[in-house]
Amino acid sequence: LCTRPETRRPPRLPATPAAPPPPGCLRRVGGARGGGAGRERRGAGPSPRQPFWRRPAGRPASPAELSPPPPVASCLAPPRLDPGPNFPCLGSWRGAEPGPAGGVAGWPRAPGQPAISPPAATVPGRPAESSPGNASSSADELADATATPACGEKRLPQALIIGVKKGGTRALLEALRAHPDVRAVGTEPHFFDRNYGHGLDWYRELMPRTLEGQLTMEKTPSYFVTGEAAGRIHAMAKDTKLIVVVRDPVTRAISDYTQTLSKKPEIPTFEVLAFKNRTLGLIDASWSALRIGLYALHLESWLQYFPLAQMHFVSGERLILDPAGELAKVQAFLGLRRVVTEKYFHFNQTKGFPCLKKPEESGAPRCLGKSKGRTHPVIDQDVIQRLRKFYKPFNVMFYQMTGQDFQWEEQQAGM
């Protein structure tokens, strides 16, 4: 007779009592003996799901027993996102301080949103995503506009710089783009005046990608003088914040004419274009260079759709003399932390304009293009005085509507 040698099992170690699971979470009890799964309990109390060997013979399995077990991922702590030095888009968030509801201070994030969204997959060596721009923009501006991060999503703008031409809109936009919580299109989309027929999806694709808590912006100065723009922007988002950079209408008109003259040297003189009849002193307010300066008339159409509290007016003159002071007001209006301060500006004595320089950068200050600071042609003083007299009642009306005194008359008296 053959005898089977006795097989000894190793002694079992006493089980360590586990902490009770949270309510609604699954806890596996027992092992996988006989090739089957162990029992599952939901907190305290029996589970309706039983392994097949514990069912009475002859009874078919119930739907609860055949259904897959509930997921247990909800009982696990969410993974902590720990971005490393190569985390996409982190450069634009370095130094950002958390604000209320996990957002960037001053620009609250929607409740329940993570502080940093998971980054989209990036391909090494792939060029930065391109944003369509205005064909009239320079190569440098277009390259700057398309340097968008590879993560986040494209959103419709929450704030717009709507005017005015030759008021200082480019200088303001470039200063705001130095803020880590602002992402802006470098070129002028002209959506609400020229390209509205393309639709909002087309417009959204022009925008740079942003993370939660970042502000999307664009600037097109012609919106302020376009009759349909106010209603169209209101239809997109009635809580859009609007910024208008204004300047003494007379000097603005001369600057506007100077820009046109640089492109079309054959145009008539400023004095000829400004009057319907110079002998009678009839000013041609239909000429675009003069019509833009009728700020009070243009503002009336905007106030039909937006309250004054959603509009902020920047003095183009003070933006040159005290850029940090004007930027402080704009950042407060947009609900942004005051990041762009005096340290960001360097005054260019040659051109008479402030240049932008980030404190952490070691290179030369970044000044606006060669087109800024052109020498204005000499205009007949009699024409200038007539234009000042023409604009004065409109300026006073504009001061009353906005509650701000831009002191253009005092500045003219000192010239």
Coordinates of C-alpha atoms in Angstrom, one line a residue:
L1 CA 0.0 0.0 0.0
C2 CA 1.1 3.5 -0.9
T3 CA 0.5 6.3 1.6
R4 CA 0.3 9.9 0.7
P5 CA 2.9 11.9 2.6
E6 CA 1.3 14.3 5.0
T7 CA 1.2 17.9 3.8
R8 CA 1.6 20.6 6.3
R9 CA 0.1 24.1 5.7
P10 CA 2.0 27.1 7.1
P11 CA 0.3 28.6 10.2
R12 CA -2.0 31.5 9.5
L13 CA -1.1 34.9 10.9
P14 CA -3.7 36.8 12.8
A15 CA -5.5 39.3 10.6
T16 CA -5.0 43.0 11.3
P17 CA -8.3 44.7 11.8
A18 CA -9.0 47.1 9.0
A19 CA -10.6 50.5 9.4
P20 CA -14.3 50.6 8.5
P21 CA -14.8 51.9 5.0
P22 CA -16.7 55.1 4.3
P23 CA -20.5 54.8 3.9
G24 CA -21.3 53.6 0.4
C25 CA -17.9 52.1 -0.3
L26 CA -17.2 48.4 -1.0
R27 CA -15.0 46.2 1.2
R28 CA -13.9 42.8 0.0
V29 CA -14.2 40.1 2.6
G30 CA -12.6 36.7 2.4
G31 CA -10.3 35.3 -0.3
A32 CA -10.7 33.8 -3.8
R33 CA -11.1 30.2 -2.8
G34 CA -12.2 27.7 -5.4
G35 CA -11.6 30.2 -8.2
G36 CA -14.5 32.4 -7.1
A37 CA -14.6 36.0 -5.9
G38 CA -14.8 36.9 -2.3
R39 CA -17.9 38.4 -0.7
E40 CA -18.4 42.2 -0.9
R41 CA -20.0 44.2 1.8
R42 CA -21.2 47.8 1.6
G43 CA -20.3 49.3 4.9
A44 CA -22.2 47.3 7.5
G45 CA -24.9 44.8 6.6
P46 CA -25.1 41.9 4.0
S47 CA -24.8 42.5 0.3
P48 CA -27.5 41.2 -2.0
R49 CA -24.8 40.0 -4.3
Q50 CA -23.7 36.4 -3.3
P51 CA -21.1 34.1 -4.9
F52 CA -22.6 31.2 -6.9
W53 CA -21.6 28.6 -4.3
R54 CA -23.6 30.2 -1.6
R55 CA -26.9 30.2 -3.6
P56 CA -29.4 27.4 -2.7
A57 CA -29.4 24.7 -5.3
G58 CA -31.9 25.1 -8.1
R59 CA -32.5 28.8 -7.6
P60 CA -31.4 30.9 -10.6
A61 CA -29.2 33.9 -10.1
S62 CA -30.9 37.2 -9.4
P63 CA -30.1 40.3 -11.5
A64 CA -28.3 41.8 -8.6
E65 CA -26.0 38.7 -8.4
L66 CA -25.2 38.8 -12.1
S67 CA -24.6 42.5 -12.4
P68 CA -21.0 43.7 -12.1
P69 CA -19.9 45.1 -8.7
P70 CA -20.2 48.8 -8.1
P71 CA -17.0 50.7 -8.9
V72 CA -14.7 51.3 -6.0
A73 CA -12.8 54.3 -7.5
S74 CA -15.1 56.7 -5.7
C75 CA -13.7 55.5 -2.4
L76 CA -10.2 56.3 -3.4
A77 CA -8.5 59.6 -2.8
P78 CA -8.2 61.6 -6.1
P79 CA -4.7 61.7 -7.4
R80 CA -2.8 64.8 -6.5
L81 CA -1.5 66.8 -9.5
D82 CA 2.1 67.6 -8.9
P83 CA 3.3 69.5 -12.0
G84 CA 7.0 69.3 -12.7
P85 CA 9.3 71.8 -14.4
N86 CA 8.2 70.8 -17.9
F87 CA 4.4 71.0 -17.2
P88 CA 2.8 72.8 -20.2
C89 CA 1.5 76.3 -19.5
L90 CA 3.1 76.4 -16.1
G91 CA 5.2 79.3 -17.2
S92 CA 2.2 81.6 -17.4
W93 CA 1.1 80.6 -13.9
R94 CA 4.4 80.9 -12.1
G95 CA 4.0 83.2 -9.1
A96 CA 0.2 83.2 -9.3
E97 CA -1.4 83.2 -5.9
P98 CA -4.6 81.2 -5.2
G99 CA -7.7 83.2 -4.8
P100 CA -11.2 82.5 -3.5
A101 CA -12.7 79.2 -4.6
G102 CA -9.4 77.9 -5.7
G103 CA -9.1 80.5 -8.5
V104 CA -6.6 83.2 -9.1
A105 CA -7.1 86.0 -6.7
G106 CA -9.6 88.6 -8.0
W107 CA -10.9 86.5 -10.9
P108 CA -12.9 83.8 -9.3
R109 CA -13.2 80.3 -10.8
A110 CA -16.4 78.5 -11.2
P111 CA -17.2 76.5 -8.0
G112 CA -15.9 72.9 -8.0
Q113 CA -13.3 73.5 -10.7
P114 CA -9.7 72.3 -10.1
A115 CA -7.0 74.8 -9.6
I116 CA -5.1 73.5 -12.7
S117 CA -6.8 71.6 -15.4
P118 CA -5.0 68.4 -16.7
P119 CA -2.8 69.3 -19.6
A120 CA -3.7 68.1 -23.1
A121 CA -1.3 65.6 -24.7
T122 CA 1.6 67.3 -26.5
V123 CA 3.8 66.0 -29.1
P124 CA 7.6 66.7 -28.7
G125 CA 8.9 69.0 -31.4
R126 CA 5.4 70.1 -32.5
P127 CA 5.1 73.8 -33.2
A128 CA 2.9 76.0 -31.1
E129 CA -0.7 76.1 -32.1
S130 CA -1.5 78.8 -34.6
S131 CA -4.3 81.4 -34.1
P132 CA -5.7 83.1 -37.2
G133 CA -5.1 86.8 -37.3
N134 CA -5.6 89.9 -39.3
A135 CA -3.7 89.7 -42.6
S136 CA -2.6 93.3 -42.2
S137 CA -0.7 92.5 -39.0
S138 CA 3.1 92.4 -39.0
A139 CA 5.0 89.1 -38.9
D140 CA 6.2 89.9 -35.4
E141 CA 2.6 90.5 -34.1
L142 CA 1.3 87.4 -35.8
A143 CA 4.1 85.3 -34.3
D144 CA 3.4 86.7 -30.9
A145 CA -0.3 86.1 -31.2
T146 CA 0.2 82.5 -32.1
A147 CA 2.5 81.6 -29.2
T148 CA -0.3 79.9 -27.3
P149 CA 0.2 77.2 -24.7
A150 CA -0.6 73.6 -25.7
C151 CA -3.2 73.1 -22.9
G152 CA -6.4 74.6 -21.7
E153 CA -9.3 75.3 -24.0
K154 CA -10.5 78.1 -26.3
R155 CA -13.1 80.4 -24.8
L156 CA -15.0 83.4 -26.0
P157 CA -13.6 86.6 -24.5
Q158 CA -14.8 87.9 -21.2
A159 CA -13.4 91.4 -21.8
L160 CA -12.9 93.5 -24.9
I161 CA -11.0 96.7 -25.7
I162 CA -13.5 98.3 -28.0
G163 CA -11.8 101.7 -28.8
V164 CA -10.7 104.0 -29.9
K165 CA -8.4 104.1 -32.9
K166 CA -5.2 106.0 -32.2
G167 CA -6.1 106.3 -28.5
G168 CA -3.5 103.9 -27.1
T169 CA -5.3 100.5 -27.4
R170 CA -2.1 98.7 -28.5
A171 CA -0.1 100.0 -25.6
L172 CA -2.8 98.9 -23.1
L173 CA -3.2 95.5 -24.6
E174 CA 0.5 94.8 -24.5
A175 CA 0.7 95.8 -20.9
L176 CA -2.2 93.6 -20.0
R177 CA -0.6 90.6 -21.8
A178 CA 2.3 90.8 -19.3
H179 CA -0.2 89.8 -16.6
P180 CA 0.0 86.0 -15.9
D181 CA -3.8 85.7 -15.7
V182 CA -4.5 87.4 -19.1
R183 CA -4.5 85.7 -22.5
A184 CA -5.2 87.9 -25.4
V185 CA -5.2 87.8 -29.2
G186 CA -2.3 89.8 -30.5
T187 CA -4.1 90.8 -33.7
E188 CA -7.5 92.5 -34.2
P189 CA -10.2 90.0 -35.1
H190 CA -12.8 92.6 -36.3
F191 CA -15.5 90.0 -35.6
F192 CA -18.3 92.2 -34.4
D193 CA -17.9 94.7 -37.4
R194 CA -16.5 92.8 -40.4
N195 CA -16.6 89.1 -39.7
Y196 CA -19.8 88.6 -37.8
G197 CA -21.2 86.3 -40.5
H198 CA -18.6 83.7 -39.7
G199 CA -20.3 82.8 -36.4
L200 CA -19.2 82.4 -32.8
D201 CA -17.5 79.1 -33.3
W202 CA -15.2 80.7 -35.9
Y203 CA -14.6 83.6 -33.4
R204 CA -13.8 81.2 -30.6
E205 CA -11.2 79.5 -32.7
L206 CA -9.3 82.8 -33.0
M207 CA -8.9 82.9 -29.2
P208 CA -5.8 81.6 -27.4
R209 CA -6.1 78.6 -25.1
T210 CA -6.6 79.4 -21.4
L211 CA -6.7 77.6 -18.2
E212 CA -9.5 77.9 -15.6
G213 CA -9.1 81.3 -13.9
Q214 CA -7.4 83.0 -16.8
L215 CA -9.1 85.8 -18.6
T216 CA -9.5 85.8 -22.4
M217 CA -9.4 89.2 -24.2
E218 CA -9.2 90.8 -27.6
K219 CA -9.1 94.4 -28.9
T220 CA -10.6 95.9 -32.0
P221 CA -10.8 99.7 -31.7
S222 CA -13.4 100.1 -34.5
Y223 CA -16.1 98.4 -32.4
F224 CA -16.8 101.6 -30.4
V225 CA -17.9 103.4 -33.6
T226 CA -19.7 100.5 -35.2
G227 CA -23.5 100.8 -34.7
E228 CA -24.2 97.0 -34.6
A229 CA -21.3 96.0 -32.4
A230 CA -23.0 96.8 -29.0
G231 CA -26.0 94.6 -29.7
R232 CA -23.9 91.8 -31.1
I233 CA -21.6 91.7 -28.1
H234 CA -24.5 91.8 -25.8
A235 CA -26.0 88.8 -27.6
M236 CA -22.8 86.9 -27.1
A237 CA -22.5 87.6 -23.4
K238 CA -24.3 90.4 -21.6
D239 CA -21.8 90.4 -18.8
T240 CA -18.8 91.2 -21.0
K241 CA -16.5 93.9 -19.6
L242 CA -15.7 96.7 -22.0
I243 CA -12.7 99.0 -22.0
V244 CA -12.4 102.2 -24.0
V245 CA -9.2 104.2 -24.4
V246 CA -10.0 107.8 -25.2
R247 CA -7.8 110.7 -26.2
D248 CA -8.2 114.4 -26.9
P249 CA -10.3 114.3 -30.1
V250 CA -8.2 116.9 -32.0
T251 CA -4.8 115.3 -31.4
R252 CA -6.4 111.9 -32.0
A253 CA -7.7 113.1 -35.4
I254 CA -4.3 114.4 -36.4
S255 CA -2.7 111.1 -35.4
D256 CA -5.3 109.3 -37.4
Y257 CA -4.6 111.4 -40.4
T258 CA -0.8 110.9 -40.0
Q259 CA -1.2 107.2 -40.1
T260 CA -3.3 107.4 -43.3
L261 CA -0.8 109.8 -44.8
S262 CA 2.1 107.3 -44.3
K263 CA 0.2 104.8 -46.3
K264 CA -1.3 107.1 -48.9
P265 CA 0.9 110.1 -49.5
E266 CA -1.3 111.4 -52.2
I267 CA -4.3 112.2 -50.0
P268 CA -5.3 115.9 -49.6
T269 CA -4.1 117.9 -46.6
F270 CA -5.7 117.7 -43.2
E271 CA -7.1 121.2 -43.6
V272 CA -8.9 120.3 -46.8
L273 CA -10.4 117.1 -45.4
A274 CA -11.6 118.6 -42.2
F275 CA -14.0 121.2 -43.8
K276 CA -16.9 121.0 -46.1
N277 CA -16.5 124.7 -46.5
R278 CA -13.5 126.3 -44.8
T279 CA -14.7 129.8 -45.6
L280 CA -17.9 129.3 -43.8
G281 CA -16.3 127.2 -41.2
L282 CA -18.4 124.1 -41.9
I283 CA -16.6 121.1 -40.4
D284 CA -17.0 117.8 -42.2
A285 CA -18.0 115.5 -39.2
S286 CA -18.6 112.7 -41.7
W287 CA -14.9 112.3 -42.2
S288 CA -13.9 109.3 -40.2
A289 CA -10.9 111.0 -38.5
L290 CA -13.3 113.6 -37.0
R291 CA -16.4 111.4 -36.5
I292 CA -14.5 108.9 -34.2
G293 CA -13.9 111.8 -31.7
L294 CA -17.6 112.3 -31.1
Y295 CA -17.3 110.0 -28.1
A296 CA -20.6 111.0 -26.4
L297 CA -22.7 110.1 -29.5
H298 CA -21.0 106.7 -29.8
L299 CA -21.4 106.0 -26.1
E300 CA -25.2 106.5 -26.3
S301 CA -25.6 103.4 -28.4
W302 CA -23.5 101.3 -26.0
L303 CA -25.5 102.4 -22.9
Q304 CA -28.6 101.0 -24.5
Y305 CA -27.1 97.5 -24.0
F306 CA -24.6 97.8 -21.2
P307 CA -24.6 99.6 -17.8
L308 CA -21.9 102.1 -17.2
A309 CA -20.5 99.8 -14.5
Q310 CA -19.5 97.3 -17.2
M311 CA -17.5 100.0 -19.0
H312 CA -14.1 101.4 -18.1
F313 CA -12.6 104.5 -19.7
V314 CA -8.8 104.9 -19.9
S315 CA -7.2 108.3 -20.5
G316 CA -4.8 107.9 -23.4
E317 CA -2.8 110.9 -22.2
R318 CA -2.4 109.4 -18.6
L319 CA -1.6 106.0 -20.1
I320 CA 1.6 107.7 -21.5
L321 CA 2.5 109.8 -18.5
D322 CA 1.5 107.3 -15.8
P323 CA 1.1 103.9 -17.3
A324 CA 1.3 102.0 -14.0
G325 CA -1.5 104.2 -12.5
E326 CA -3.8 103.6 -15.4
L327 CA -3.0 99.8 -15.4
A328 CA -3.8 99.7 -11.7
K329 CA -7.4 100.9 -12.5
V330 CA -7.8 98.5 -15.4
Q331 CA -6.6 95.5 -13.4
A332 CA -9.1 96.4 -10.6
F333 CA -11.9 96.8 -13.1
L334 CA -11.1 93.3 -14.6
G335 CA -10.9 91.8 -11.1
L336 CA -7.2 91.0 -11.5
R337 CA -4.4 91.1 -9.0
R338 CA -2.2 94.1 -9.4
V339 CA 0.8 92.5 -11.0
V340 CA 1.7 95.0 -13.7
T341 CA 3.2 97.9 -11.7
E342 CA 5.9 100.6 -12.1
K343 CA 8.6 97.9 -12.4
Y344 CA 7.1 96.9 -15.8
F345 CA 7.7 100.2 -17.5
H346 CA 10.7 102.1 -18.9
F347 CA 10.2 105.5 -20.5
N348 CA 11.7 105.9 -24.0
Q349 CA 13.0 109.5 -24.2
T350 CA 13.5 109.3 -27.9
K351 CA 9.9 108.4 -28.8
G352 CA 8.2 109.8 -25.8
F353 CA 6.4 106.6 -25.0
P354 CA 6.8 104.0 -22.2
C355 CA 8.2 100.7 -23.1
L356 CA 7.4 97.4 -21.4
K357 CA 9.9 95.4 -19.5
K358 CA 9.1 92.5 -17.2
P359 CA 11.1 92.6 -13.9
E360 CA 12.4 89.0 -14.3
E361 CA 13.7 89.6 -17.8
S362 CA 17.3 90.7 -18.4
G363 CA 16.9 91.9 -22.0
A364 CA 16.2 95.4 -23.4
P365 CA 12.7 96.9 -22.8
R366 CA 10.1 96.0 -25.4
C367 CA 8.8 99.1 -27.2
L368 CA 6.0 99.4 -29.6
G369 CA 6.6 99.2 -33.4
K370 CA 8.2 101.8 -35.6
S371 CA 4.7 103.1 -36.6
K372 CA 4.2 104.5 -33.0
G373 CA 5.4 108.0 -32.3
R374 CA 5.4 109.3 -35.9
T375 CA 6.1 113.0 -36.3
H376 CA 2.8 114.8 -37.0
P377 CA 2.5 117.2 -39.9
V378 CA 2.2 120.9 -39.1
I379 CA -1.5 121.8 -39.0
D380 CA -2.8 125.4 -39.4
Q381 CA -3.5 126.7 -35.9
D382 CA -6.8 128.3 -37.1
V383 CA -8.0 124.9 -38.1
I384 CA -7.0 123.4 -34.7
Q385 CA -8.8 126.2 -32.8
R386 CA -12.0 125.7 -34.9
L387 CA -11.9 121.9 -34.2
R388 CA -11.5 122.5 -30.5
K389 CA -14.5 124.8 -30.4
F390 CA -16.4 122.1 -32.4
Y391 CA -15.6 119.3 -30.0
K392 CA -16.0 121.2 -26.7
P393 CA -19.8 120.6 -26.2
F394 CA -19.4 116.9 -27.1
N395 CA -16.5 116.6 -24.7
V396 CA -18.5 118.1 -21.9
M397 CA -21.4 115.7 -22.6
F398 CA -18.9 112.8 -22.5
Y399 CA -17.5 114.0 -19.2
Q400 CA -21.1 114.0 -17.7
M401 CA -22.0 110.6 -19.1
T402 CA -18.9 108.9 -17.8
G403 CA -18.5 110.9 -14.6
Q404 CA -14.8 111.5 -15.5
D405 CA -13.2 114.8 -16.4
F406 CA -10.4 114.1 -18.9
Q407 CA -9.3 117.8 -18.8
W408 CA -8.7 118.1 -22.6
E409 CA -9.5 121.8 -22.5
E410 CA -7.0 122.5 -19.8
Q411 CA -4.3 120.5 -21.7
Q412 CA -5.1 122.5 -24.9
A413 CA -4.8 125.8 -23.0
G414 CA -1.3 124.8 -21.9
M415 CA -0.1 124.0 -25.4

